[in-house]
Amino acid sequence: MSKILVIGDAILDRYMYGMCPRLSPEAPVPIMRVTGQIDQAGGACNVALNAHALGIETHLISVVGQDQAGKDLVDTLKSQLSRFHLHQIRAQTTVKTRYVSGSHHLMRLDDEETCKAEDLEDVLRHYTEYVKDASWVIFSDYGKHFQSVAGEIIRVANAEKVPIAVDPKCPFWDLYRGADLIVPNADEYHEATLRSENASPLDLLARHKIKEMVITEGSRGMTHWSQKKKKPIHRGAVAQEIMDPCGAGDTAMAALIVGKMQGLKIEDCLDYANLAAGYVCQRMGTHIVSKKDVPLPAVRKVA
């Protein structure tokens, strides 16, 4: 059976909803009266939830702190994903708190703390065990905990001959050397080229021994580069109103890998990922897309 193993930074996305009836007399800022709160699983959790909802058995490995936010994140996941291991570490759980009034995103507060590499030893042991049964690995790097062991994550996947895709946060891509696929957004890609002396896309891949790259470009769509094909493939996004882009990159990554696992050609994988990412952008919050929301294309399968 095809399986996806997601490893990376788990994040609690907390949304505080309310009304802003007036401005503060103390400063030119709105006064928000909070009327509701919603907790959603973000980061690597969101990648895993989307892959699972798109019809592929998915296992998640990550870390949380020994705090209330960690308990809240576990509780949020329990109702949506059956296979996950969130190891407790000596660092606080990463929480992104967004304040929203109507459709207006007013502010985001981040609470985060990076753990030490030795705190990830149990995580890597579980990863080494579970990767053997995986068809694909997705490394979701949000720059919180896992960059110190990125090389080991990729090395283990390579040794087991399991393809690995990376959502990068570090602009120095030597950290991701040996990955099969890297999926940066446009800003992350341009930052990486600057750090690599303005290398061309193919030179950037060759320099870091990465086979393929998909650049997600928001409303402009996605562009695929491969060391094999040498020429890029671009697919535009469907024009639509964007309400909240939060989590769209996670959704795009999940859909890309699901498409690959279903044997679709890269053009159809890009179209599928564009549609999935666009679907969540039309909704407020960290949203999960299902195979009912975005049906898998049934054409141009790889022979």
mmCIF file of C-alpha atoms in Angstrom:
data_model
loop_
_atom_site.group_PDB
_atom_site.id
_atom_site.type_symbol
_atom_site.label_atom_id
_atom_site.label_comp_id
_atom_site.label_asym_id
_atom_site.label_seq_id
_atom_site.Cartn_x
_atom_site.Cartn_y
_atom_site.Cartn_z
ATOM 1 C CA MET A 1 0.000 0.000 0.000
ATOM 2 C CA SER A 2 1.260 3.502 -0.862
ATOM 3 C CA LYS A 3 2.168 5.588 2.181
ATOM 4 C CA ILE A 4 3.500 9.072 2.814
ATOM 5 C CA LEU A 5 5.716 9.781 5.807
ATOM 6 C CA VAL A 6 5.804 13.450 6.848
ATOM 7 C CA ILE A 7 8.528 14.684 9.178
ATOM 8 C CA GLY A 8 9.122 18.271 10.231
ATOM 9 C CA ASP A 9 7.943 21.175 12.331
ATOM 10 C CA ALA A 10 4.506 20.917 13.928
ATOM 11 C CA ILE A 11 2.757 24.241 14.516
ATOM 12 C CA LEU A 12 -0.420 25.159 16.369
ATOM 13 C CA ASP A 13 -2.301 27.706 14.257
ATOM 14 C CA ARG A 14 -4.538 29.621 16.651
ATOM 15 C CA TYR A 15 -7.154 31.995 15.272
ATOM 16 C CA MET A 16 -8.687 34.642 17.512
ATOM 17 C CA TYR A 17 -11.835 36.040 15.910
ATOM 18 C CA GLY A 18 -13.605 39.212 16.946
ATOM 19 C CA MET A 19 -14.924 42.665 16.188
ATOM 20 C CA CYS A 20 -13.154 46.017 16.029
ATOM 21 C CA PRO A 21 -15.834 48.623 16.784
ATOM 22 C CA ARG A 22 -13.452 51.524 17.475
ATOM 23 C CA LEU A 23 -9.884 52.775 17.645
ATOM 24 C CA SER A 24 -7.870 52.922 20.834
ATOM 25 C CA PRO A 25 -7.558 56.368 22.473
ATOM 26 C CA GLU A 26 -4.023 55.394 23.488
ATOM 27 C CA ALA A 27 -2.638 54.740 19.992
ATOM 28 C CA PRO A 28 -3.920 54.653 16.385
ATOM 29 C CA VAL A 29 -4.750 50.933 16.562
ATOM 30 C CA PRO A 30 -8.085 49.085 16.554
ATOM 31 C CA ILE A 31 -9.547 47.684 19.746
ATOM 32 C CA MET A 32 -10.522 44.076 19.137
ATOM 33 C CA ARG A 33 -13.245 42.374 21.166
ATOM 34 C CA VAL A 34 -12.539 38.637 20.927
ATOM 35 C CA THR A 35 -15.649 36.555 20.250
ATOM 36 C CA GLY A 36 -14.185 33.177 19.340
ATOM 37 C CA GLN A 37 -11.086 30.987 19.078
ATOM 38 C CA ILE A 38 -10.235 28.138 16.711
ATOM 39 C CA ASP A 39 -7.145 25.914 16.939
ATOM 40 C CA GLN A 40 -5.866 24.195 13.791
ATOM 41 C CA ALA A 41 -2.884 21.954 13.105
ATOM 42 C CA GLY A 42 -0.313 23.730 10.936
ATOM 43 C CA GLY A 43 3.157 23.229 9.513
ATOM 44 C CA ALA A 44 4.074 19.574 8.990
ATOM 45 C CA CYS A 45 0.715 18.613 10.534
ATOM 46 C CA ASN A 46 -1.104 20.470 7.781
ATOM 47 C CA VAL A 47 0.914 18.685 5.089
ATOM 48 C CA ALA A 48 0.036 15.313 6.615
ATOM 49 C CA LEU A 49 -3.650 16.160 7.025
ATOM 50 C CA ASN A 50 -3.946 17.274 3.399
ATOM 51 C CA ALA A 51 -2.163 14.199 2.052
ATOM 52 C CA HIS A 52 -4.429 11.998 4.152
ATOM 53 C CA ALA A 53 -7.566 13.848 3.021
ATOM 54 C CA LEU A 54 -6.457 13.457 -0.610
ATOM 55 C CA GLY A 55 -6.626 9.698 -0.193
ATOM 56 C CA ILE A 56 -3.132 8.507 0.751
ATOM 57 C CA GLU A 57 -2.329 6.787 4.046
ATOM 58 C CA THR A 58 -0.086 9.244 5.876
ATOM 59 C CA HIS A 59 2.100 9.023 8.969
ATOM 60 C CA LEU A 60 3.380 12.143 10.782
ATOM 61 C CA ILE A 61 6.465 12.428 12.973
ATOM 62 C CA SER A 62 7.201 15.680 14.796
ATOM 63 C CA VAL A 63 7.729 17.302 18.203
ATOM 64 C CA VAL A 64 5.767 19.425 20.682
ATOM 65 C CA GLY A 65 6.618 21.030 24.000
ATOM 66 C CA GLN A 66 5.565 19.872 27.427
ATOM 67 C CA ASP A 67 2.955 22.614 27.632
ATOM 68 C CA GLN A 68 -0.739 23.315 27.151
ATOM 69 C CA ALA A 69 -0.225 24.304 23.528
ATOM 70 C CA GLY A 70 1.301 20.881 22.872
ATOM 71 C CA LYS A 71 -1.739 19.197 24.420
ATOM 72 C CA ASP A 72 -4.034 21.398 22.349
ATOM 73 C CA LEU A 73 -2.177 20.454 19.160
ATOM 74 C CA VAL A 74 -2.388 16.737 19.956
ATOM 75 C CA ASP A 75 -6.117 17.062 20.687
ATOM 76 C CA THR A 76 -6.620 18.887 17.388
ATOM 77 C CA LEU A 77 -4.832 16.141 15.466
ATOM 78 C CA LYS A 78 -6.579 13.218 17.163
ATOM 79 C CA SER A 79 -9.879 13.849 15.433
ATOM 80 C CA GLN A 80 -8.297 14.095 11.970
ATOM 81 C CA LEU A 81 -5.264 11.797 11.715
ATOM 82 C CA SER A 82 -4.874 8.311 13.169
ATOM 83 C CA ARG A 83 -1.153 7.773 12.589
ATOM 84 C CA PHE A 84 1.123 10.337 14.203
ATOM 85 C CA HIS A 85 3.938 10.567 16.742
ATOM 86 C CA LEU A 86 4.486 13.945 18.415
ATOM 87 C CA HIS A 87 7.453 13.548 20.746
ATOM 88 C CA GLN A 88 7.679 15.855 23.753
ATOM 89 C CA ILE A 89 10.814 18.009 23.913
ATOM 90 C CA ARG A 90 12.327 20.559 26.295
ATOM 91 C CA ALA A 91 11.154 23.539 24.270
ATOM 92 C CA GLN A 92 7.814 25.266 23.935
ATOM 93 C CA THR A 93 5.355 24.290 21.247
ATOM 94 C CA THR A 94 5.417 26.591 18.230
ATOM 95 C CA VAL A 95 2.220 28.656 18.201
ATOM 96 C CA LYS A 96 1.148 31.192 15.583
ATOM 97 C CA THR A 97 -1.740 33.280 16.885
ATOM 98 C CA ARG A 98 -3.631 35.294 14.272
ATOM 99 C CA TYR A 99 -6.131 38.005 15.139
ATOM 100 C CA VAL A 100 -8.922 38.275 12.588
ATOM 101 C CA SER A 101 -11.831 40.693 12.355
ATOM 102 C CA GLY A 102 -14.312 39.823 9.622
ATOM 103 C CA SER A 103 -12.099 38.991 6.646
ATOM 104 C CA HIS A 104 -9.278 41.252 7.839
ATOM 105 C CA HIS A 105 -6.104 39.706 9.249
ATOM 106 C CA LEU A 106 -4.974 42.265 11.836
ATOM 107 C CA MET A 107 -1.878 40.748 13.420
ATOM 108 C CA ARG A 108 0.082 37.554 14.050
ATOM 109 C CA LEU A 109 1.974 36.688 17.224
ATOM 110 C CA ASP A 110 4.557 33.878 17.156
ATOM 111 C CA ASP A 111 5.648 31.906 20.219
ATOM 112 C CA GLU A 112 8.548 29.605 19.412
ATOM 113 C CA GLU A 113 11.745 28.115 20.747
ATOM 114 C CA THR A 114 14.295 25.920 18.974
ATOM 115 C CA CYS A 115 15.190 22.613 20.608
ATOM 116 C CA LYS A 116 18.633 21.045 20.794
ATOM 117 C CA ALA A 117 19.727 18.355 18.339
ATOM 118 C CA GLU A 118 19.953 15.746 21.106
ATOM 119 C CA ASP A 119 16.246 16.231 21.811
ATOM 120 C CA LEU A 120 15.539 14.752 18.375
ATOM 121 C CA GLU A 121 17.283 11.388 18.906
ATOM 122 C CA ASP A 122 14.030 9.519 19.651
ATOM 123 C CA VAL A 123 12.372 11.248 16.691
ATOM 124 C CA LEU A 124 15.101 10.025 14.336
ATOM 125 C CA ARG A 125 14.818 6.486 15.701
ATOM 126 C CA HIS A 126 11.104 6.442 14.907
ATOM 127 C CA TYR A 127 11.779 7.978 11.519
ATOM 128 C CA THR A 128 14.380 5.347 10.640
ATOM 129 C CA GLU A 129 11.870 2.637 11.550
ATOM 130 C CA TYR A 130 8.884 4.031 9.661
ATOM 131 C CA VAL A 131 10.659 5.214 6.522
ATOM 132 C CA LYS A 132 11.123 1.617 5.405
ATOM 133 C CA ASP A 133 7.371 1.286 4.753
ATOM 134 C CA ALA A 134 6.969 4.659 3.046
ATOM 135 C CA SER A 135 6.527 5.323 -0.665
ATOM 136 C CA TRP A 136 7.478 9.000 -0.271
ATOM 137 C CA VAL A 137 8.924 11.146 2.526
ATOM 138 C CA ILE A 138 8.000 14.814 2.883
ATOM 139 C CA PHE A 139 10.364 16.930 4.985
ATOM 140 C CA SER A 140 8.457 20.045 6.084
ATOM 141 C CA ASP A 141 11.096 22.524 7.256
ATOM 142 C CA TYR A 142 9.740 25.629 8.960
ATOM 143 C CA GLY A 143 13.100 26.509 10.505
ATOM 144 C CA LYS A 144 12.045 25.624 14.059
ATOM 145 C CA HIS A 145 13.667 22.333 15.112
ATOM 146 C CA PHE A 146 14.690 20.016 12.292
ATOM 147 C CA GLN A 147 17.371 21.874 10.336
ATOM 148 C CA SER A 148 20.088 20.452 12.587
ATOM 149 C CA VAL A 149 19.166 16.916 11.442
ATOM 150 C CA ALA A 150 18.130 17.684 7.860
ATOM 151 C CA GLY A 151 21.134 15.861 6.433
ATOM 152 C CA GLU A 152 20.341 12.731 8.426
ATOM 153 C CA ILE A 153 16.675 12.813 7.377
ATOM 154 C CA ILE A 154 17.683 12.878 3.708
ATOM 155 C CA ARG A 155 20.508 10.355 4.162
ATOM 156 C CA VAL A 156 18.171 7.779 5.726
ATOM 157 C CA ALA A 157 15.606 8.203 2.940
ATOM 158 C CA ASN A 158 18.340 7.841 0.307
ATOM 159 C CA ALA A 159 19.694 4.714 2.002
ATOM 160 C CA GLU A 160 16.239 3.115 1.982
ATOM 161 C CA LYS A 161 15.719 4.235 -1.642
ATOM 162 C CA VAL A 162 12.589 6.176 -0.657
ATOM 163 C CA PRO A 163 12.165 9.446 -2.596
ATOM 164 C CA ILE A 164 12.105 12.539 -0.410
ATOM 165 C CA ALA A 165 10.561 15.961 -1.068
ATOM 166 C CA VAL A 166 11.604 19.064 0.871
ATOM 167 C CA ASP A 167 9.701 22.252 1.662
ATOM 168 C CA PRO A 168 12.742 24.473 2.387
ATOM 169 C CA LYS A 169 13.147 27.337 4.818
ATOM 170 C CA CYS A 170 16.948 27.654 4.815
ATOM 171 C CA PRO A 171 18.399 29.634 1.856
ATOM 172 C CA PHE A 172 21.565 27.515 1.925
ATOM 173 C CA TRP A 173 20.400 24.489 -0.017
ATOM 174 C CA ASP A 174 23.450 22.404 0.770
ATOM 175 C CA LEU A 175 21.367 21.563 3.839
ATOM 176 C CA TYR A 176 19.021 19.643 1.511
ATOM 177 C CA ARG A 177 21.702 17.920 -0.580
ATOM 178 C CA GLY A 178 20.492 14.663 -2.089
ATOM 179 C CA ALA A 179 16.752 15.393 -1.982
ATOM 180 C CA ASP A 180 14.661 14.109 -4.882
ATOM 181 C CA LEU A 181 12.368 17.137 -5.023
ATOM 182 C CA ILE A 182 12.484 20.613 -3.497
ATOM 183 C CA VAL A 183 9.419 22.878 -3.439
ATOM 184 C CA PRO A 184 10.269 26.512 -2.570
ATOM 185 C CA ASN A 185 7.983 29.469 -2.994
ATOM 186 C CA ALA A 186 9.188 32.281 -5.244
ATOM 187 C CA ASP A 187 10.832 34.249 -2.414
ATOM 188 C CA GLU A 188 12.614 31.174 -1.057
ATOM 189 C CA TYR A 189 13.871 30.297 -4.529
ATOM 190 C CA HIS A 190 15.248 33.778 -5.195
ATOM 191 C CA GLU A 191 16.951 33.866 -1.796
ATOM 192 C CA ALA A 192 18.599 30.517 -2.541
ATOM 193 C CA THR A 193 19.901 31.773 -5.900
ATOM 194 C CA LEU A 194 21.408 34.839 -4.217
ATOM 195 C CA ARG A 195 23.170 32.588 -1.715
ATOM 196 C CA SER A 196 24.485 30.508 -4.631
ATOM 197 C CA GLU A 197 25.970 33.389 -6.650
ATOM 198 C CA ASN A 198 22.842 33.806 -8.809
ATOM 199 C CA ALA A 199 23.063 30.235 -10.090
ATOM 200 C CA SER A 200 20.591 29.195 -12.781
ATOM 201 C CA PRO A 201 17.814 26.768 -11.780
ATOM 202 C CA LEU A 202 19.614 23.772 -13.303
ATOM 203 C CA ASP A 203 22.968 24.783 -11.823
ATOM 204 C CA LEU A 204 21.291 25.198 -8.436
ATOM 205 C CA LEU A 205 19.904 21.672 -8.625
ATOM 206 C CA ALA A 206 23.159 20.163 -9.881
ATOM 207 C CA ARG A 207 25.236 21.953 -7.269
ATOM 208 C CA HIS A 208 23.182 20.443 -4.463
ATOM 209 C CA LYS A 209 22.462 17.083 -6.118
ATOM 210 C CA ILE A 210 18.694 17.654 -6.125
ATOM 211 C CA LYS A 211 16.790 15.964 -8.950
ATOM 212 C CA GLU A 212 13.723 18.193 -9.351
ATOM 213 C CA MET A 213 12.301 21.523 -8.250
ATOM 214 C CA VAL A 214 8.798 22.991 -8.269
ATOM 215 C CA ILE A 215 8.616 26.736 -7.592
ATOM 216 C CA THR A 216 5.220 27.776 -6.230
ATOM 217 C CA GLU A 217 4.399 31.275 -7.441
ATOM 218 C CA GLY A 218 1.014 32.037 -5.937
ATOM 219 C CA SER A 219 -1.425 33.514 -8.434
ATOM 220 C CA ARG A 220 1.138 32.995 -11.223
ATOM 221 C CA GLY A 221 1.038 29.204 -10.855
ATOM 222 C CA MET A 222 3.979 26.800 -10.602
ATOM 223 C CA THR A 223 7.156 26.050 -12.529
ATOM 224 C CA HIS A 224 8.900 22.670 -12.665
ATOM 225 C CA TRP A 225 12.618 22.191 -13.308
ATOM 226 C CA SER A 226 14.357 18.830 -13.693
ATOM 227 C CA GLN A 227 17.955 17.819 -14.283
ATOM 228 C CA LYS A 228 16.628 15.239 -16.773
ATOM 229 C CA LYS A 229 14.397 17.444 -18.914
ATOM 230 C CA LYS A 230 16.545 20.610 -18.865
ATOM 231 C CA LYS A 231 13.586 22.807 -19.912
ATOM 232 C CA PRO A 232 11.020 24.210 -17.456
ATOM 233 C CA ILE A 233 7.333 23.362 -17.430
ATOM 234 C CA HIS A 234 5.045 26.149 -16.251
ATOM 235 C CA ARG A 235 1.373 25.795 -15.386
ATOM 236 C CA GLY A 236 -0.710 28.836 -14.533
ATOM 237 C CA ALA A 237 -3.113 29.048 -11.630
ATOM 238 C CA VAL A 238 -6.854 29.483 -12.059
ATOM 239 C CA ALA A 239 -7.837 33.099 -11.362
ATOM 240 C CA GLN A 240 -9.859 33.387 -8.152
ATOM 241 C CA GLU A 241 -10.360 35.599 -5.133
ATOM 242 C CA ILE A 242 -7.834 34.961 -2.369
ATOM 243 C CA MET A 243 -9.185 35.233 1.165
ATOM 244 C CA ASP A 244 -6.311 33.693 3.152
ATOM 245 C CA PRO A 245 -3.122 32.101 1.703
ATOM 246 C CA CYS A 246 -2.199 30.469 5.034
ATOM 247 C CA GLY A 247 -1.246 26.824 4.528
ATOM 248 C CA ALA A 248 -1.435 26.923 0.730
ATOM 249 C CA GLY A 249 2.191 25.823 0.393
ATOM 250 C CA ASP A 250 1.527 22.802 2.605
ATOM 251 C CA THR A 251 -1.476 21.875 0.489
ATOM 252 C CA ALA A 252 0.485 22.283 -2.744
ATOM 253 C CA MET A 253 3.245 20.007 -1.457
ATOM 254 C CA ALA A 254 0.773 17.326 -0.385
ATOM 255 C CA ALA A 255 -1.072 17.444 -3.720
ATOM 256 C CA LEU A 256 2.154 17.280 -5.738
ATOM 257 C CA ILE A 257 3.275 14.113 -3.989
ATOM 258 C CA VAL A 258 -0.191 12.541 -4.144
ATOM 259 C CA GLY A 259 -0.213 13.219 -7.886
ATOM 260 C CA LYS A 260 3.197 11.646 -8.320
ATOM 261 C CA MET A 261 2.146 8.593 -6.326
ATOM 262 C CA GLN A 262 -0.931 8.220 -8.530
ATOM 263 C CA GLY A 263 1.307 8.132 -11.607
ATOM 264 C CA LEU A 264 0.326 11.484 -13.110
ATOM 265 C CA LYS A 265 2.579 13.335 -15.514
ATOM 266 C CA ILE A 266 4.230 16.411 -14.037
ATOM 267 C CA GLU A 267 1.903 18.751 -15.961
ATOM 268 C CA ASP A 268 -1.112 17.176 -14.267
ATOM 269 C CA CYS A 269 0.635 17.171 -10.891
ATOM 270 C CA LEU A 270 1.146 20.923 -11.222
ATOM 271 C CA ASP A 271 -2.473 21.497 -12.266
ATOM 272 C CA TYR A 272 -3.679 19.360 -9.376
ATOM 273 C CA ALA A 273 -1.496 21.224 -6.866
ATOM 274 C CA ASN A 274 -2.599 24.590 -8.268
ATOM 275 C CA LEU A 275 -6.259 23.671 -7.862
ATOM 276 C CA ALA A 276 -5.755 22.318 -4.333
ATOM 277 C CA ALA A 277 -3.785 25.368 -3.168
ATOM 278 C CA GLY A 278 -6.313 27.702 -4.779
ATOM 279 C CA TYR A 279 -9.162 25.926 -3.009
ATOM 280 C CA VAL A 280 -7.712 26.555 0.465
ATOM 281 C CA CYS A 281 -6.826 30.176 -0.392
ATOM 282 C CA GLN A 282 -10.536 30.870 -0.828
ATOM 283 C CA ARG A 283 -11.190 29.961 2.809
ATOM 284 C CA MET A 284 -10.163 31.602 6.058
ATOM 285 C CA GLY A 285 -7.748 29.694 8.263
ATOM 286 C CA THR A 286 -5.591 26.608 7.857
ATOM 287 C CA HIS A 287 -7.932 24.621 5.637
ATOM 288 C CA ILE A 288 -7.727 20.982 4.516
ATOM 289 C CA VAL A 289 -8.645 19.980 0.971
ATOM 290 C CA SER A 290 -10.117 16.541 0.243
ATOM 291 C CA LYS A 291 -10.304 14.397 -2.876
ATOM 292 C CA LYS A 292 -14.003 15.327 -3.099
ATOM 293 C CA ASP A 293 -13.079 19.024 -3.189
ATOM 294 C CA VAL A 294 -10.394 18.569 -5.860
ATOM 295 C CA PRO A 295 -10.819 15.313 -7.850
ATOM 296 C CA LEU A 296 -7.632 13.694 -9.095
ATOM 297 C CA PRO A 297 -7.108 14.142 -12.852
ATOM 298 C CA ALA A 298 -7.709 10.948 -14.800
ATOM 299 C CA VAL A 299 -5.633 11.782 -17.868
ATOM 300 C CA ARG A 300 -2.040 11.628 -19.109
ATOM 301 C CA LYS A 301 -0.802 9.004 -16.686
ATOM 302 C CA VAL A 302 2.860 8.089 -16.951
ATOM 303 C CA ALA A 303 3.360 4.854 -18.867
#
